[in-house]
mmCIF file of C-alpha atoms and ligand atoms in Angstrom:
data_model
loop_
_atom_site.group_PDB
_atom_site.id
_atom_site.type_symbol
_atom_site.label_atom_id
_atom_site.label_comp_id
_atom_site.label_asym_id
_atom_site.label_seq_id
_atom_site.Cartn_x
_atom_site.Cartn_y
_atom_site.Cartn_z
ATOM 1 C CA MET A 1 89.841 104.558 138.075
ATOM 2 C CA LYS A 2 91.505 102.357 135.353
ATOM 3 C CA ASP A 3 93.824 103.633 132.736
ATOM 4 C CA ILE A 4 92.384 103.994 129.408
ATOM 5 C CA ILE A 5 95.099 102.786 127.357
ATOM 6 C CA ILE A 6 95.212 103.135 123.584
ATOM 7 C CA LEU A 7 97.437 101.462 120.804
ATOM 8 C CA GLY A 8 96.948 103.561 117.364
ATOM 9 C CA ILE A 9 97.823 102.176 114.489
ATOM 10 C CA GLU A 10 98.360 104.126 110.886
ATOM 11 C CA SER A 11 98.880 102.580 107.609
ATOM 12 C CA SER A 12 97.078 104.341 104.953
ATOM 13 C CA CYS A 13 100.060 106.014 102.802
ATOM 14 C CA ASP A 14 103.702 105.129 103.223
ATOM 15 C CA ASP A 15 104.172 105.329 106.736
ATOM 16 C CA THR A 16 103.846 102.320 108.973
ATOM 17 C CA SER A 17 103.356 103.780 112.519
ATOM 18 C CA ALA A 18 101.988 102.763 115.837
ATOM 19 C CA ALA A 19 101.938 104.994 119.183
ATOM 20 C CA VAL A 20 100.787 104.220 122.518
ATOM 21 C CA LEU A 21 98.666 106.616 124.703
ATOM 22 C CA LYS A 22 97.959 106.300 128.333
ATOM 23 C CA ASN A 23 94.930 108.577 129.458
ATOM 24 C CA GLY A 24 95.669 111.022 127.082
ATOM 25 C CA VAL A 25 99.493 111.266 127.304
ATOM 26 C CA LEU A 26 101.473 109.976 124.705
ATOM 27 C CA LEU A 27 104.065 107.345 125.561
ATOM 28 C CA SER A 28 105.554 106.330 122.058
ATOM 29 C CA ASN A 29 105.334 106.633 118.710
ATOM 30 C CA VAL A 30 107.354 104.301 116.407
ATOM 31 C CA THR A 31 107.207 105.183 112.524
ATOM 32 C CA ALA A 32 108.899 103.133 109.574
ATOM 33 C CA SER A 33 108.928 105.297 106.618
ATOM 34 C CA GLN A 34 109.694 103.815 102.919
ATOM 35 C CA ASP A 35 112.404 105.071 101.173
ATOM 36 C CA VAL A 36 111.386 102.625 98.712
ATOM 37 C CA HIS A 37 109.296 105.386 96.601
ATOM 38 C CA ARG A 38 112.219 107.853 96.455
ATOM 39 C CA ALA A 39 113.562 106.332 92.914
ATOM 40 C CA TYR A 40 109.840 106.622 91.470
ATOM 41 C CA GLY A 41 109.222 110.172 92.468
ATOM 42 C CA GLY A 42 105.941 109.274 93.835
ATOM 43 C CA VAL A 43 104.418 106.462 96.332
ATOM 44 C CA VAL A 44 103.904 103.394 94.579
ATOM 45 C CA PRO A 45 100.757 101.269 96.171
ATOM 46 C CA GLU A 46 101.970 98.019 95.058
ATOM 47 C CA LEU A 47 105.302 98.537 97.176
ATOM 48 C CA ALA A 48 103.598 100.431 99.932
ATOM 49 C CA SER A 49 101.637 97.706 100.649
ATOM 50 C CA ARG A 50 104.401 94.998 100.603
ATOM 51 C CA ALA A 51 106.221 97.390 103.088
ATOM 52 C CA HIS A 52 103.468 97.768 105.389
ATOM 53 C CA GLN A 53 103.536 93.925 105.702
ATOM 54 C CA GLN A 54 107.196 93.842 106.488
ATOM 55 C CA ASN A 55 107.138 96.720 109.306
ATOM 56 C CA ILE A 56 103.154 96.214 110.897
ATOM 57 C CA VAL A 57 104.994 93.522 113.552
ATOM 58 C CA PRO A 58 108.154 95.540 114.156
ATOM 59 C CA VAL A 59 106.754 98.888 114.311
ATOM 60 C CA VAL A 60 103.534 97.497 116.807
ATOM 61 C CA ASP A 61 106.003 95.840 119.159
ATOM 62 C CA GLN A 62 108.534 98.487 119.652
ATOM 63 C CA ALA A 63 105.452 100.939 120.194
ATOM 64 C CA LEU A 64 104.417 98.677 123.062
ATOM 65 C CA LYS A 65 108.135 98.220 124.110
ATOM 66 C CA ARG A 66 109.248 101.548 124.766
ATOM 67 C CA ALA A 67 106.025 102.533 126.144
ATOM 68 C CA GLY A 68 106.469 99.810 128.458
ATOM 69 C CA VAL A 69 102.783 98.681 127.954
ATOM 70 C CA LYS A 70 101.733 94.854 127.484
ATOM 71 C CA PRO A 71 98.985 93.908 124.925
ATOM 72 C CA GLU A 72 97.029 92.743 128.096
ATOM 73 C CA ASP A 73 97.161 96.016 129.222
ATOM 74 C CA LEU A 74 95.058 97.771 126.588
ATOM 75 C CA SER A 75 91.949 99.209 126.890
ATOM 76 C CA ALA A 76 91.462 99.283 122.929
ATOM 77 C CA ILE A 77 92.989 99.644 119.466
ATOM 78 C CA ALA A 78 92.388 102.498 117.500
ATOM 79 C CA VAL A 79 92.804 101.910 113.499
ATOM 80 C CA THR A 80 93.183 104.621 110.007
ATOM 81 C CA LEU A 81 90.042 102.779 108.400
ATOM 82 C CA GLY A 82 90.668 105.396 105.842
ATOM 83 C CA PRO A 83 90.950 107.874 103.792
ATOM 84 C CA GLY A 84 94.061 106.259 101.896
ATOM 85 C CA LEU A 85 95.670 104.013 99.555
ATOM 86 C CA MET A 86 93.250 100.555 99.866
ATOM 87 C CA GLY A 87 96.514 98.242 99.797
ATOM 88 C CA SER A 88 98.236 100.160 102.315
ATOM 89 C CA LEU A 89 94.814 100.828 104.678
ATOM 90 C CA LEU A 90 94.064 96.754 104.551
ATOM 91 C CA VAL A 91 97.743 95.983 106.357
ATOM 92 C CA GLY A 92 96.910 98.118 109.504
ATOM 93 C CA VAL A 93 93.315 97.459 109.503
ATOM 94 C CA SER A 94 93.667 93.574 109.386
ATOM 95 C CA PHE A 95 96.331 93.597 111.954
ATOM 96 C CA ALA A 96 94.297 95.792 113.981
ATOM 97 C CA LYS A 97 91.126 93.748 113.947
ATOM 98 C CA GLY A 98 93.432 90.432 114.320
ATOM 99 C CA MET A 99 94.755 91.829 117.485
ATOM 100 C CA ALA A 100 91.501 93.396 119.004
ATOM 101 C CA THR A 101 89.925 90.200 118.380
ATOM 102 C CA SER A 102 92.632 88.243 119.870
ATOM 103 C CA LEU A 103 92.202 90.646 123.240
ATOM 104 C CA GLY A 104 89.001 90.799 123.383
ATOM 105 C CA ILE A 105 89.120 94.278 123.299
ATOM 106 C CA PRO A 106 87.567 97.339 121.097
ATOM 107 C CA LEU A 107 88.539 98.221 118.039
ATOM 108 C CA ILE A 108 87.913 102.286 117.235
ATOM 109 C CA GLU A 109 87.672 103.837 113.856
ATOM 110 C CA ALA A 110 89.820 106.665 113.121
ATOM 111 C CA ASN A 111 89.412 108.816 110.056
ATOM 112 C CA HIS A 112 92.937 110.186 109.111
ATOM 113 C CA LEU A 113 91.872 113.734 108.281
ATOM 114 C CA GLN A 114 90.156 113.678 111.672
ATOM 115 C CA GLY A 115 93.780 112.397 113.169
ATOM 116 C CA HIS A 116 95.732 115.263 111.507
ATOM 117 C CA ILE A 117 93.239 117.772 113.081
ATOM 118 C CA LEU A 118 93.445 115.948 116.350
ATOM 119 C CA ALA A 119 97.070 116.052 116.425
ATOM 120 C CA LEU A 120 96.814 119.595 117.789
ATOM 121 C CA PHE A 121 95.552 118.119 121.066
ATOM 122 C CA LEU A 122 98.394 115.358 121.887
ATOM 123 C CA LYS A 123 100.362 115.474 125.077
ATOM 124 C CA GLU A 124 103.426 114.478 126.409
ATOM 125 C CA GLU A 125 104.880 113.826 130.017
ATOM 126 C CA GLY A 126 106.096 117.262 130.792
ATOM 127 C CA THR A 127 104.933 119.260 128.351
ATOM 128 C CA ASP A 128 101.938 121.983 128.146
ATOM 129 C CA THR A 129 101.430 122.709 124.799
ATOM 130 C CA PRO A 130 98.368 125.097 124.244
ATOM 131 C CA VAL A 131 95.078 123.641 122.552
ATOM 132 C CA PRO A 132 92.870 125.666 120.857
ATOM 133 C CA PRO A 133 89.340 126.391 122.454
ATOM 134 C CA LEU A 134 86.496 125.409 120.514
ATOM 135 C CA PRO A 135 85.362 126.153 117.793
ATOM 136 C CA TYR A 136 88.480 126.884 115.850
ATOM 137 C CA LEU A 137 89.284 126.872 112.115
ATOM 138 C CA CYS A 138 92.209 124.235 110.829
ATOM 139 C CA LEU A 139 94.026 124.357 107.688
ATOM 140 C CA LEU A 140 94.431 121.006 107.057
ATOM 141 C CA VAL A 141 97.047 121.003 103.981
ATOM 142 C CA SER A 142 98.633 117.479 102.754
ATOM 143 C CA GLY A 143 99.871 115.544 99.811
ATOM 144 C CA GLY A 144 96.298 114.797 99.361
ATOM 145 C CA ASN A 145 93.867 117.334 101.279
ATOM 146 C CA SER A 146 93.834 121.309 101.139
ATOM 147 C CA GLN A 147 90.763 121.749 103.214
ATOM 148 C CA ILE A 148 89.532 124.748 105.507
ATOM 149 C CA VAL A 149 87.677 123.005 108.556
ATOM 150 C CA LYS A 150 85.566 124.853 111.009
ATOM 151 C CA VAL A 151 85.997 122.230 114.471
ATOM 152 C CA ASP A 152 83.114 122.801 116.750
ATOM 153 C CA ALA A 153 83.826 119.491 118.588
ATOM 154 C CA TYR A 154 86.368 116.331 118.314
ATOM 155 C CA ASN A 155 83.299 114.432 116.609
ATOM 156 C CA LYS A 156 81.931 117.494 114.719
ATOM 157 C CA MET A 157 83.815 119.347 111.906
ATOM 158 C CA GLU A 158 82.506 121.705 109.135
ATOM 159 C CA ILE A 159 84.526 121.667 105.951
ATOM 160 C CA LEU A 160 83.985 125.207 105.051
ATOM 161 C CA GLY A 161 86.118 124.774 101.762
ATOM 162 C CA GLN A 162 88.600 122.336 100.068
ATOM 163 C CA THR A 163 90.461 122.129 97.101
ATOM 164 C CA ILE A 164 88.602 121.483 93.874
ATOM 165 C CA ASP A 165 91.730 119.592 91.986
ATOM 166 C CA ASP A 166 95.477 118.889 93.012
ATOM 167 C CA ALA A 167 96.424 119.306 97.070
ATOM 168 C CA ALA A 168 99.232 121.820 98.146
ATOM 169 C CA GLY A 169 101.381 119.235 98.672
ATOM 170 C CA GLU A 170 100.835 117.537 95.601
ATOM 171 C CA ALA A 171 101.411 120.587 93.649
ATOM 172 C CA ILE A 172 104.603 121.636 95.582
ATOM 173 C CA ASP A 173 105.810 117.447 94.926
ATOM 174 C CA LYS A 174 105.020 117.634 91.285
ATOM 175 C CA CYS A 175 106.629 121.279 90.495
ATOM 176 C CA SER A 176 109.791 119.733 92.362
ATOM 177 C CA LYS A 177 109.734 116.914 90.078
ATOM 178 C CA VAL A 178 109.742 119.117 87.127
ATOM 179 C CA MET A 179 112.351 120.718 88.438
ATOM 180 C CA GLY A 180 114.479 117.209 88.831
ATOM 181 C CA LEU A 181 114.718 117.575 92.902
ATOM 182 C CA GLY A 182 113.635 114.557 94.250
ATOM 183 C CA TYR A 183 110.948 113.097 96.358
ATOM 184 C CA PRO A 184 109.090 114.428 98.396
ATOM 185 C CA GLY A 185 109.615 117.808 97.090
ATOM 186 C CA GLY A 186 107.832 119.713 99.786
ATOM 187 C CA PRO A 187 111.085 119.664 102.575
ATOM 188 C CA ILE A 188 113.390 119.885 99.399
ATOM 189 C CA ILE A 189 111.345 123.186 98.293
ATOM 190 C CA ASP A 190 111.508 124.476 101.866
ATOM 191 C CA ARG A 191 115.066 123.699 102.156
ATOM 192 C CA LEU A 192 116.251 125.909 98.909
ATOM 193 C CA ALA A 193 113.211 128.697 99.391
ATOM 194 C CA ARG A 194 114.827 130.030 102.546
ATOM 195 C CA GLN A 195 118.198 130.799 100.169
ATOM 196 C CA GLY A 196 115.881 132.419 97.724
ATOM 197 C CA ASN A 197 114.130 135.521 96.725
ATOM 198 C CA ALA A 198 110.346 135.035 96.621
ATOM 199 C CA GLU A 199 109.791 137.751 94.590
ATOM 200 C CA ALA A 200 111.912 136.898 91.904
ATOM 201 C CA PHE A 201 109.398 135.056 89.877
ATOM 202 C CA LYS A 202 105.541 135.352 89.483
ATOM 203 C CA PHE A 203 102.811 132.525 89.371
ATOM 204 C CA SER A 204 98.896 132.276 88.552
ATOM 205 C CA LYS A 205 97.213 132.344 91.068
ATOM 206 C CA PRO A 206 93.351 130.942 90.979
ATOM 207 C CA HIS A 207 90.136 132.861 91.200
ATOM 208 C CA ILE A 208 87.830 130.542 92.777
ATOM 209 C CA PRO A 209 84.959 131.745 94.564
ATOM 210 C CA GLY A 210 84.099 131.003 98.039
ATOM 211 C CA LEU A 211 86.357 129.306 100.243
ATOM 212 C CA ASP A 212 87.273 126.540 97.746
ATOM 213 C CA TYR A 213 91.169 126.051 96.588
ATOM 214 C CA SER A 214 92.672 125.373 93.164
ATOM 215 C CA PHE A 215 95.858 124.589 93.004
ATOM 216 C CA SER A 216 96.096 122.612 89.328
ATOM 217 C CA GLY A 217 96.750 125.946 87.537
ATOM 218 C CA LEU A 218 99.743 127.183 89.017
ATOM 219 C CA LYS A 219 101.315 123.636 88.371
ATOM 220 C CA THR A 220 100.607 123.978 84.639
ATOM 221 C CA SER A 221 101.910 128.141 84.949
ATOM 222 C CA PHE A 222 105.121 126.775 86.678
ATOM 223 C CA LEU A 223 105.592 123.843 83.967
ATOM 224 C CA TYR A 224 104.934 126.319 81.085
ATOM 225 C CA PHE A 225 107.240 129.107 82.551
ATOM 226 C CA LEU A 226 110.003 126.413 82.911
ATOM 227 C CA ARG A 227 109.633 125.442 79.475
ATOM 228 C CA ASP A 228 109.678 128.944 77.689
ATOM 229 C CA ARG A 229 112.995 130.016 80.103
ATOM 230 C CA LEU A 230 114.803 126.710 79.115
ATOM 231 C CA LYS A 231 114.267 127.297 75.268
ATOM 232 C CA GLU A 232 116.589 130.430 76.025
ATOM 233 C CA ASP A 233 118.733 129.023 79.168
ATOM 234 C CA PRO A 234 119.283 125.156 79.209
ATOM 235 C CA ASP A 235 120.547 125.441 82.416
ATOM 236 C CA PHE A 236 117.477 128.161 83.882
ATOM 237 C CA ILE A 237 116.638 125.679 86.511
ATOM 238 C CA GLU A 238 120.006 125.251 87.709
ATOM 239 C CA HIS A 239 120.988 128.788 88.177
ATOM 240 C CA HIS A 240 117.729 129.719 89.596
ATOM 241 C CA LYS A 241 116.780 126.739 91.648
ATOM 242 C CA ALA A 242 116.695 129.193 95.132
ATOM 243 C CA ASP A 243 114.548 131.786 93.759
ATOM 244 C CA LEU A 244 112.034 129.326 91.916
ATOM 245 C CA ALA A 245 111.483 127.596 95.065
ATOM 246 C CA ALA A 246 111.105 130.661 96.994
ATOM 247 C CA SER A 247 108.655 132.179 94.719
ATOM 248 C CA LEU A 248 106.759 128.910 94.504
ATOM 249 C CA GLU A 249 106.532 128.268 98.167
ATOM 250 C CA LYS A 250 105.358 131.942 98.479
ATOM 251 C CA THR A 251 102.509 131.444 95.969
ATOM 252 C CA VAL A 252 101.294 128.871 97.510
ATOM 253 C CA VAL A 253 101.394 129.931 101.158
ATOM 254 C CA ASP A 254 99.520 133.374 99.609
ATOM 255 C CA ILE A 255 96.902 131.314 98.041
ATOM 256 C CA LEU A 256 96.166 128.970 101.365
ATOM 257 C CA MET A 257 96.499 132.270 103.672
ATOM 258 C CA ASP A 258 94.206 134.156 101.550
ATOM 259 C CA LYS A 259 90.896 131.991 101.775
ATOM 260 C CA LEU A 260 91.867 131.279 105.448
ATOM 261 C CA ALA A 261 92.084 134.569 105.912
ATOM 262 C CA LYS A 262 88.522 135.578 104.189
ATOM 263 C CA ALA A 263 87.429 132.454 106.648
ATOM 264 C CA VAL A 264 88.339 133.978 109.601
ATOM 265 C CA ARG A 265 86.373 137.168 108.492
ATOM 266 C CA ARG A 266 83.219 135.161 107.218
ATOM 267 C CA THR A 267 82.959 132.970 111.170
ATOM 268 C CA GLY A 268 84.179 135.819 113.478
ATOM 269 C CA ILE A 269 86.949 133.030 114.614
ATOM 270 C CA LYS A 270 89.992 134.088 115.225
ATOM 271 C CA ASP A 271 91.557 130.845 116.880
ATOM 272 C CA VAL A 272 93.498 129.179 113.631
ATOM 273 C CA ALA A 273 95.481 125.992 114.015
ATOM 274 C CA VAL A 274 97.409 124.494 110.774
ATOM 275 C CA ALA A 275 97.701 120.554 110.281
ATOM 276 C CA GLY A 276 98.956 117.963 107.758
ATOM 277 C CA GLY A 277 102.024 117.825 106.235
ATOM 278 C CA VAL A 278 102.354 120.987 104.823
ATOM 279 C CA SER A 279 102.390 122.421 108.259
ATOM 280 C CA ALA A 280 105.916 121.861 108.353
ATOM 281 C CA ASN A 281 106.439 124.427 105.736
ATOM 282 C CA THR A 282 108.929 127.168 107.234
ATOM 283 C CA GLY A 283 107.010 129.670 104.863
ATOM 284 C CA LEU A 284 103.777 128.883 105.802
ATOM 285 C CA ARG A 285 104.759 129.053 109.960
ATOM 286 C CA ASN A 286 106.146 132.317 109.280
ATOM 287 C CA ALA A 287 102.704 133.586 107.446
ATOM 288 C CA PHE A 288 100.997 132.132 110.778
ATOM 289 C CA ALA A 289 102.876 134.007 112.972
ATOM 290 C CA GLN A 290 102.713 137.123 110.896
ATOM 291 C CA LYS A 291 98.686 136.598 111.123
ATOM 292 C CA ALA A 292 98.966 136.278 114.963
ATOM 293 C CA GLU A 293 101.454 139.535 115.289
ATOM 294 C CA ARG A 294 99.286 141.882 112.770
ATOM 295 C CA SER A 295 96.104 140.575 112.594
ATOM 296 C CA GLY A 296 95.633 139.108 116.399
ATOM 297 C CA TRP A 297 94.825 135.809 115.525
ATOM 298 C CA HIS A 298 95.342 132.948 118.001
ATOM 299 C CA THR A 299 97.490 130.524 116.384
ATOM 300 C CA TYR A 300 98.111 126.805 116.801
ATOM 301 C CA ILE A 301 100.792 124.271 115.143
ATOM 302 C CA PRO A 302 101.565 120.630 115.926
ATOM 303 C CA LYS A 303 104.990 119.777 117.120
ATOM 304 C CA PHE A 304 107.030 119.070 114.261
ATOM 305 C CA GLY A 305 107.063 115.448 114.393
ATOM 306 C CA TYR A 306 102.913 114.891 114.348
ATOM 307 C CA THR A 307 102.630 117.059 111.458
ATOM 308 C CA THR A 308 102.885 114.054 108.993
ATOM 309 C CA ASP A 309 101.797 110.574 109.118
ATOM 310 C CA ASN A 310 101.880 109.794 112.498
ATOM 311 C CA ALA A 311 99.699 107.054 114.633
ATOM 312 C CA ALA A 312 100.132 109.792 117.700
ATOM 313 C CA MET A 313 97.293 111.044 115.998
ATOM 314 C CA ILE A 314 95.467 107.985 115.678
ATOM 315 C CA ALA A 315 95.821 107.254 119.398
ATOM 316 C CA ILE A 316 94.449 110.785 120.281
ATOM 317 C CA THR A 317 91.557 110.243 118.234
ATOM 318 C CA GLY A 318 91.000 106.829 119.575
ATOM 319 C CA TYR A 319 91.158 108.365 123.260
ATOM 320 C CA TYR A 320 88.538 110.786 122.682
ATOM 321 C CA LYS A 321 86.045 108.050 120.887
ATOM 322 C CA TYR A 322 86.803 105.592 124.101
ATOM 323 C CA LEU A 323 85.755 108.224 126.272
ATOM 324 C CA ASP A 324 82.361 108.004 124.337
ATOM 325 C CA ARG A 325 82.533 104.602 124.290
ATOM 326 C CA ASP A 326 82.209 105.254 120.334
ATOM 327 C CA PHE A 327 83.636 101.486 118.856
ATOM 328 C CA CYS A 328 83.627 100.514 115.615
ATOM 329 C CA PRO A 329 82.067 96.940 114.531
ATOM 330 C CA ILE A 330 85.188 94.344 113.946
ATOM 331 C CA ASP A 331 83.656 93.839 110.196
ATOM 332 C CA LYS A 332 83.532 97.326 109.073
ATOM 333 C CA PRO A 333 85.858 97.453 105.733
ATOM 334 C CA ALA A 334 88.706 100.039 104.989
ATOM 335 C CA TYR A 335 87.680 102.937 102.510
ATOM 336 C CA SER A 336 89.815 104.905 100.424
ATOM 337 C CA ARG A 337 88.213 108.276 99.935
ATOM 338 C CA VAL A 338 85.655 109.939 102.435
ATOM 339 C CA THR A 339 85.533 113.520 104.063
ATOM 340 C CA ILE A 340 85.584 114.169 107.494
HETATM 341 O O1 KG4 B 401 100.492 114.614 106.016
HETATM 342 P P1 KG4 B 401 101.517 113.854 105.001
HETATM 343 O O2 KG4 B 401 102.938 113.218 105.779
HETATM 344 O O3 KG4 B 401 100.603 113.307 104.055
HETATM 345 C C1 KG4 B 401 99.404 113.216 103.601
HETATM 346 O O4 KG4 B 401 98.525 112.346 104.059
HETATM 347 O O5 KG4 B 401 99.245 113.256 102.471
HETATM 348 O O6 KG4 B 401 101.514 115.085 103.707
HETATM 349 C C2 KG4 B 401 102.751 114.833 102.590
HETATM 350 C C3 KG4 B 401 103.073 116.281 102.036
HETATM 351 C C4 KG4 B 401 103.730 115.928 100.528
HETATM 352 O O7 KG4 B 401 103.368 116.782 99.752
HETATM 353 C C5 KG4 B 401 104.862 116.696 101.422
HETATM 354 O O8 KG4 B 401 105.665 117.166 99.863
HETATM 355 C C6 KG4 B 401 104.699 117.930 102.180
HETATM 356 O O9 KG4 B 401 103.251 117.286 102.834
HETATM 357 N N1 KG4 B 401 105.586 118.567 103.178
HETATM 358 C C7 KG4 B 401 105.970 119.580 103.153
HETATM 359 C C8 KG4 B 401 106.847 120.316 103.966
HETATM 360 N N2 KG4 B 401 107.237 118.732 104.533
HETATM 361 C C9 KG4 B 401 106.136 117.644 104.011
HETATM 362 N N3 KG4 B 401 105.659 120.771 102.134
HETATM 363 C C10 KG4 B 401 106.288 121.941 102.440
HETATM 364 N N4 KG4 B 401 107.217 122.151 103.206
HETATM 365 C C11 KG4 B 401 107.457 121.055 103.527
HETATM 366 N N5 KG4 B 401 108.360 121.338 104.946
#
């Protein structure tokens, strides 16, 4: 049988990434991140699209070279069509369309959120990572999303609950910015939290019915708390950095886990995965391990490198769609907003 070789391309936000997958096994995954946004404390869309323009050719070239694959060997090109920043998406989508057309091979549409969820199914040569059985629940937590998704099949997913305002990662990033810690705040808060007391401070938790999340109240409560304490001690943040980080992280993890536990009780599904950038968080990973030990959940966490934005997850999405001959018309436009 002919090999199925997929090139995946991801450019939805501030990472330009390309990956090559052969018969479902990852051969390469190359990502160029954009440091330019650090100075602004958040992604600047115009700068992101400019950087994608500079990075896309060398990143795709490197991914093919590392995989030992020539463009003519490719079976199809999978690209993130959305959701994301339009100027960023257009770089990857236009490149993928041009390349697929010139090679005469199919283009495959990948949804960024679906990609995060399917990252769990990535296989590397010589490794045997357990994959969840279907159906399973997936907590998708990133800078732009906080959702509980029931995954019935790679192309059949149902959102059971989602944030009604900010995403978990966004809330962490904003609180970190208020503390003057830099961007992105997630990894910095994680590092600091390891040295702090998670019970030192209490921040408000939302009372939202059902399985939906809300993180904007936490952000405001954190801001007001700091404002009041800074009046008493101008160096409050400096003196309590680690405790603030640990207490903030614990509040976010508690909020995420409470609703996830509710979803497990409602559906009776105990196979539970986590995906998206925030799944790199140590506190969240520990909470998952505890649930596995105490409540009998079977938990699945993608490899560290595939938690944040990457093209490997786009390539695996493309692989499953290729098997179904689920191709994308060449004139389908990128989209900035959509759910799974
Ligand atoms: O999935 P992702 O790379 O991009 C989006 O599609 O949003 O997620 C980025 C988010 C950011 O908010 C970042 O601060 C957060 O993931 N993040 C973390 C950690 N690493 C990244 N949050 C908490 N702890 C971490 N270790």
